[in-house]
XYZ file of N, CA and C in Angstrom:
444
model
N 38.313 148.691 278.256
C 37.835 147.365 278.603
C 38.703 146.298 277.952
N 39.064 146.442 276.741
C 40.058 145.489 275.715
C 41.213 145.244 276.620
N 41.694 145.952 276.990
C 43.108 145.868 277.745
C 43.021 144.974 279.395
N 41.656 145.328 280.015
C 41.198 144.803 281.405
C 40.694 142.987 280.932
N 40.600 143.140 279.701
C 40.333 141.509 279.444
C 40.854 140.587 279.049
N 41.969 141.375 278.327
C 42.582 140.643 277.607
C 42.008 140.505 276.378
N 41.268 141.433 275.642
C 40.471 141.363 274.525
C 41.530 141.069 272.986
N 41.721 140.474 272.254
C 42.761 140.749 271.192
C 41.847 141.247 270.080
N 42.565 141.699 268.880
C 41.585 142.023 267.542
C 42.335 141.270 266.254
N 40.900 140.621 265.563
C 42.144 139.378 264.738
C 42.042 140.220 262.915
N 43.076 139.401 262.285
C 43.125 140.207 260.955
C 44.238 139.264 260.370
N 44.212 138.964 258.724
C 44.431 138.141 258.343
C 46.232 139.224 257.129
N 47.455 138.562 257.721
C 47.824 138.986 256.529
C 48.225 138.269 255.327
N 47.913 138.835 254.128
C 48.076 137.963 252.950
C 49.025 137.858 251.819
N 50.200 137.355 252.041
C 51.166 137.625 251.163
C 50.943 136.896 249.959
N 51.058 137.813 248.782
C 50.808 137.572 247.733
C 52.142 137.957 246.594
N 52.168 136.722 245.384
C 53.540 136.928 244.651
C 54.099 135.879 244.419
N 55.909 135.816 244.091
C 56.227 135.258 244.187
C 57.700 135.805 244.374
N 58.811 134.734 244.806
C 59.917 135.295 244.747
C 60.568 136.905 245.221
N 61.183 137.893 244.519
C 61.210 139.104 244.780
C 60.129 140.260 244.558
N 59.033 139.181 243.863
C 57.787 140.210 243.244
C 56.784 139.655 244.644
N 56.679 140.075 245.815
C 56.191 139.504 246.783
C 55.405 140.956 247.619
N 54.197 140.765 248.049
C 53.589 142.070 248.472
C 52.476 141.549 249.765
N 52.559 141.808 251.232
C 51.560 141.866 252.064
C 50.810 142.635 251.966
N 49.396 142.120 251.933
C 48.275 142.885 252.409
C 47.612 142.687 254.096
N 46.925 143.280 254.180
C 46.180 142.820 255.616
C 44.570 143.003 255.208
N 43.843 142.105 255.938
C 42.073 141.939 255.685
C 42.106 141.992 257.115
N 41.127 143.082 257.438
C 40.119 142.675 258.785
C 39.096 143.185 258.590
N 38.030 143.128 259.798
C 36.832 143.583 259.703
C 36.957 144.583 261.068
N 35.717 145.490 260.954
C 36.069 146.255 261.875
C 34.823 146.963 261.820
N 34.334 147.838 263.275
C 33.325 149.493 263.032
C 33.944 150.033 262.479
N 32.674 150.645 261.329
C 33.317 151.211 260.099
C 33.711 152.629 261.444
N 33.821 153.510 260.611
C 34.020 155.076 261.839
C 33.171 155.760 261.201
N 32.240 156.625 262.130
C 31.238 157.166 261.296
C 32.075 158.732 260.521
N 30.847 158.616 259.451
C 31.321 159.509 258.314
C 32.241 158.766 257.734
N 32.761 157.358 257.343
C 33.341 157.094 256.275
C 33.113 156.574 254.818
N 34.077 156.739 254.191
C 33.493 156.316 252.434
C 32.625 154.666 252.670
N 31.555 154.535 252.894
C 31.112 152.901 252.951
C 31.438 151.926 251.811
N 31.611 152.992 250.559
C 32.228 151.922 249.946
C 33.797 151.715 249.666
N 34.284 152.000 250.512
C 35.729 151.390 251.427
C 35.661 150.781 252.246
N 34.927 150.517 252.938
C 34.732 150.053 254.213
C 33.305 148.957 254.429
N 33.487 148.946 253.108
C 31.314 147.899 253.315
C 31.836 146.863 254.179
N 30.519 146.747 254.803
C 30.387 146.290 256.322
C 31.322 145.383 256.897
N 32.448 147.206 257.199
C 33.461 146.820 257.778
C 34.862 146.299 257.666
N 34.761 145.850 256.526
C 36.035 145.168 255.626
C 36.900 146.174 255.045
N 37.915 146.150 256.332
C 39.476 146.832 255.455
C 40.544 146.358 255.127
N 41.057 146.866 253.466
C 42.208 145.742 253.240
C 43.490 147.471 253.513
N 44.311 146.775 253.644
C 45.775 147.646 254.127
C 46.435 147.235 253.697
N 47.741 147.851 253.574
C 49.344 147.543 253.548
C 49.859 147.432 254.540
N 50.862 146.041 254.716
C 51.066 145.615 255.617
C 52.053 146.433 256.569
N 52.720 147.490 255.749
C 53.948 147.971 256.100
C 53.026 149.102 257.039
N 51.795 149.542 256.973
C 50.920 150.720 257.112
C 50.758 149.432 259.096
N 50.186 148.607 259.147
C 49.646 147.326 259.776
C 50.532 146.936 260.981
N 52.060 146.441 260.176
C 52.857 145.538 261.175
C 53.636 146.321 262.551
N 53.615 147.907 262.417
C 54.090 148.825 263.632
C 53.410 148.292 265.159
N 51.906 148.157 264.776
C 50.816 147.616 265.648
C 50.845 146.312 266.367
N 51.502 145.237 265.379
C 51.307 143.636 266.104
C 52.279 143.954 267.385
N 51.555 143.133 268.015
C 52.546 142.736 268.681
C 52.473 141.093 269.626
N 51.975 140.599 269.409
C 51.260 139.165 269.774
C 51.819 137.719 268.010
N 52.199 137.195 268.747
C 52.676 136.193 267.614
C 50.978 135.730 266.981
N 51.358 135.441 265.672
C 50.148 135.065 265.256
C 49.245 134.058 265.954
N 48.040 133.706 265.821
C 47.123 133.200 266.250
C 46.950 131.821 265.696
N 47.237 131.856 264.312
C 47.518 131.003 263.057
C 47.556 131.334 261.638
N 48.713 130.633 261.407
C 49.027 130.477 259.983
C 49.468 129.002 259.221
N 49.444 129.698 257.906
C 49.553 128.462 256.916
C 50.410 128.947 256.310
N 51.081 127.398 255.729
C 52.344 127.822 255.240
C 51.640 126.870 253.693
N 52.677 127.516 252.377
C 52.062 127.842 251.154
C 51.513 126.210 250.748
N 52.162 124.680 251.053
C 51.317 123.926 250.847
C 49.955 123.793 251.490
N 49.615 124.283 252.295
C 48.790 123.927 253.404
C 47.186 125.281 252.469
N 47.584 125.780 251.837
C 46.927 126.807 250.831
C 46.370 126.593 249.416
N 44.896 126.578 249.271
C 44.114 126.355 248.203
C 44.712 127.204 247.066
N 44.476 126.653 245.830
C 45.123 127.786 244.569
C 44.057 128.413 244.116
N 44.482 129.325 243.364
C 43.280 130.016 242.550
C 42.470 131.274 243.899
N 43.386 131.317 244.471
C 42.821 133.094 245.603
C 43.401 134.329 245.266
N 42.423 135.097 245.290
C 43.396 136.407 245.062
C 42.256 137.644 246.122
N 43.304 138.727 246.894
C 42.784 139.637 247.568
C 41.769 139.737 247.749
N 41.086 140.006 246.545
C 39.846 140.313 246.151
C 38.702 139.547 246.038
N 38.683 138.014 246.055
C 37.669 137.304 246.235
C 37.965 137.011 247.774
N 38.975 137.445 248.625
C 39.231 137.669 250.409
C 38.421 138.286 250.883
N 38.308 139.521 250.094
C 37.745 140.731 250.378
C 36.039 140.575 250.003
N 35.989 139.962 249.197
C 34.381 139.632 248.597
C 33.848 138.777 249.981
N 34.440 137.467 250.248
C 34.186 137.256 250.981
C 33.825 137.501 252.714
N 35.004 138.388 252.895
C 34.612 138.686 254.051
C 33.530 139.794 254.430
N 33.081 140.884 253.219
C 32.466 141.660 253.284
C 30.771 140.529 252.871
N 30.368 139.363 252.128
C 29.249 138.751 252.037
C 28.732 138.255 253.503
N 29.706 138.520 254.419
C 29.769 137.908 255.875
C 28.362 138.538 256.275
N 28.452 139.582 256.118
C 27.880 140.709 256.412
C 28.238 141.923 257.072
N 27.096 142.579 257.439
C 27.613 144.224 258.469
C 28.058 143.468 259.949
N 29.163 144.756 260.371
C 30.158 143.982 261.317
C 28.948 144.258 262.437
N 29.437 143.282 263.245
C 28.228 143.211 264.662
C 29.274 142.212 265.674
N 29.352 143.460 266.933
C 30.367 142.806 268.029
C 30.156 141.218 268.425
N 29.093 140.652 268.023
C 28.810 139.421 268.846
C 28.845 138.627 267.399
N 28.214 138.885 266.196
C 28.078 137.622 265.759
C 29.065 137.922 264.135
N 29.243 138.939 263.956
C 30.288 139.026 262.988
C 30.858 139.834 262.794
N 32.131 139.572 263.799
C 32.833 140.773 263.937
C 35.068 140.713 263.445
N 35.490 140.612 263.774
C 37.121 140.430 263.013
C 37.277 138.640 263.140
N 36.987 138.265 264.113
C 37.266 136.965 264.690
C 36.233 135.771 263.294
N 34.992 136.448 263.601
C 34.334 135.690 262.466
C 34.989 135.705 261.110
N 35.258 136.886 260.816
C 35.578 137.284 259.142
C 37.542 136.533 259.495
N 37.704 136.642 260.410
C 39.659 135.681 259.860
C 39.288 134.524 260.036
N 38.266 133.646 260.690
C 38.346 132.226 261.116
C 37.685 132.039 259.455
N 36.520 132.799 258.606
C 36.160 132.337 257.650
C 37.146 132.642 256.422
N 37.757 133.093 256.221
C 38.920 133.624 255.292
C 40.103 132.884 255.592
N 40.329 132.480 256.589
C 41.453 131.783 257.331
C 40.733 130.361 256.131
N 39.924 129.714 256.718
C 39.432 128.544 256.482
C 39.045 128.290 255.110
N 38.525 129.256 254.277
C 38.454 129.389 252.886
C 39.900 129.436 252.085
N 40.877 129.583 252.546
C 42.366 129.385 252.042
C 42.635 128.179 252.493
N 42.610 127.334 253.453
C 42.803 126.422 253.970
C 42.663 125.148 253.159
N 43.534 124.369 252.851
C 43.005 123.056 252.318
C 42.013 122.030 253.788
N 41.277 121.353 253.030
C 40.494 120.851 254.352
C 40.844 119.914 255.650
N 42.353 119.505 255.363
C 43.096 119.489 256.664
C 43.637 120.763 257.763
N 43.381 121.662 257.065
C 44.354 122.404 258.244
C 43.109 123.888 258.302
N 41.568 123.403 258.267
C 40.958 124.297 258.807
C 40.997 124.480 259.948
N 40.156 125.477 260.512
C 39.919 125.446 262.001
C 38.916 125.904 262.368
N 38.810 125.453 263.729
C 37.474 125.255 264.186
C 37.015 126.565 265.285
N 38.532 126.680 266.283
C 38.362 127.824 267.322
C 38.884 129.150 266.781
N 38.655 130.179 267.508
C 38.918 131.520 267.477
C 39.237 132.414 268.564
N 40.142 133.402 268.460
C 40.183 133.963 269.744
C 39.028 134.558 270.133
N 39.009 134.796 271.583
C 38.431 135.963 271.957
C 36.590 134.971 271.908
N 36.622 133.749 272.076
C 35.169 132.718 271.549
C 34.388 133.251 272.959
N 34.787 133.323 273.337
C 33.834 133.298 275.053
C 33.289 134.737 275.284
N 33.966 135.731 274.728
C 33.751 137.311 274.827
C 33.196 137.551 273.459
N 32.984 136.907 272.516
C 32.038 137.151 270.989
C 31.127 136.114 271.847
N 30.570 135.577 272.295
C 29.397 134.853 272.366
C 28.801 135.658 273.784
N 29.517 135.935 274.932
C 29.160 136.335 275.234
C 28.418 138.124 274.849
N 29.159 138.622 273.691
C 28.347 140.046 273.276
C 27.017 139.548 272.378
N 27.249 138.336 272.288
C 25.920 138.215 270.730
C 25.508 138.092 272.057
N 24.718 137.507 272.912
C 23.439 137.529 274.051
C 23.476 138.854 274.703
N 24.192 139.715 274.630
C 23.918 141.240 274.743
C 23.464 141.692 274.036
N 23.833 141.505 273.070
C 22.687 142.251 271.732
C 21.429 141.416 271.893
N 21.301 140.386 271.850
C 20.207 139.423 271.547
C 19.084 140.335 272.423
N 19.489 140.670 273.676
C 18.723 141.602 274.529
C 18.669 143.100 274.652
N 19.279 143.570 273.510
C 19.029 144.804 273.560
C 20.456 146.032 274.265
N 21.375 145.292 274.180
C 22.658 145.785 275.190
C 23.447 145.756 273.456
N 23.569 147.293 273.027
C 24.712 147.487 272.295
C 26.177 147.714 272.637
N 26.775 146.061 272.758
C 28.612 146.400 273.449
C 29.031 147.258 272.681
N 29.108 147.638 271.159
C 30.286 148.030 270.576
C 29.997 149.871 271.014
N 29.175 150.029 271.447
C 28.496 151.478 271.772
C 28.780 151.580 273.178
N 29.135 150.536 274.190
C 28.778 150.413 275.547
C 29.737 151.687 276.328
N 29.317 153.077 277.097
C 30.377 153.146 277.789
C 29.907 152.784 279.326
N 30.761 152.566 280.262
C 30.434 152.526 281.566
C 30.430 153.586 281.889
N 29.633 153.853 282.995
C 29.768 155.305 284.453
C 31.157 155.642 284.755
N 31.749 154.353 284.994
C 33.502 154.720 285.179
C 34.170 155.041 284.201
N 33.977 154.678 283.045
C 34.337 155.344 281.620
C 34.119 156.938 281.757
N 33.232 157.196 281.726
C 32.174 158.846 281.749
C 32.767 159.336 282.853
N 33.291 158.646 283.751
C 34.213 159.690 285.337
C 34.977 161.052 285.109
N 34.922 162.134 284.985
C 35.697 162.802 285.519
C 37.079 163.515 286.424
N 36.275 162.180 287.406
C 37.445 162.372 288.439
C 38.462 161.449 288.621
């Protein structure tokens, strides 16, 4: 379905350092996979190496900030605090898009927050699927299940 929609999946990378002592991480949120360590993964929040990450992009970023445009005093780990207080991941109301627009915006000095997100029309439209009882992130279709 991701591919028939044009669905993207968002994730924040975070270079941290300075000079030659310089190291990417990546934050997203995500379904955990069942049977995993939850506390790696509490609700949903995985941090990576970027080098593990960047094989995958392939879409120019969505947005970034460049280092004035960046609050001081952040580190990984209050990224990671944060995006996991978001809560448990849920396709409609907090799912990768929520956790980078709030992590995005929590680095952000208060000029260069933001307001939109990808993918806004297909997260709002899954939260009123759930709202009624329609689990997307579980959803398969009949044509999915085909055989033939």
């Amino acid at each position: 379905i991701g591919g028939n929609l044009s669905l993207v999946h968002s994730l924040l990378a975070v270079q941290v350092g300075e000079g030659g002592d310089q190291h990417v991480y990546v934050i997203e949120k995500a379904q955990p996979p069942s049977g995993c360590d939850i506390k790696q993964f509490k609700n949903g929040v995985y941090i990576s190496d970027w080098s593990q990450v960047a094989k995958d992009i392939v879409k120019e970023p969505f947005r970034t900030l460049s280092p004035g445009h960046i609050k001081g005093g952040l580190t990984v780990r209050s990224l990671q605090a944060l995006a996991v207080e978001l809560g448990p991941y849920s396709t409609g109301t907090c799912n990768c898009h929520h956790a980078a627009k709030a992590i995005y915006n929590h680095c952000a000095k208060p000029d260069f927050q933001q307001r939109g997100m990808p993918n806004q029309l297909s997260t709002t439209l899954a939260a009123g699927l759930q709202f009624v009882g329609i689990d997307v992130a579980n959803f398969n279709s009949a044509a999915s299940r085909s055989t033939s």
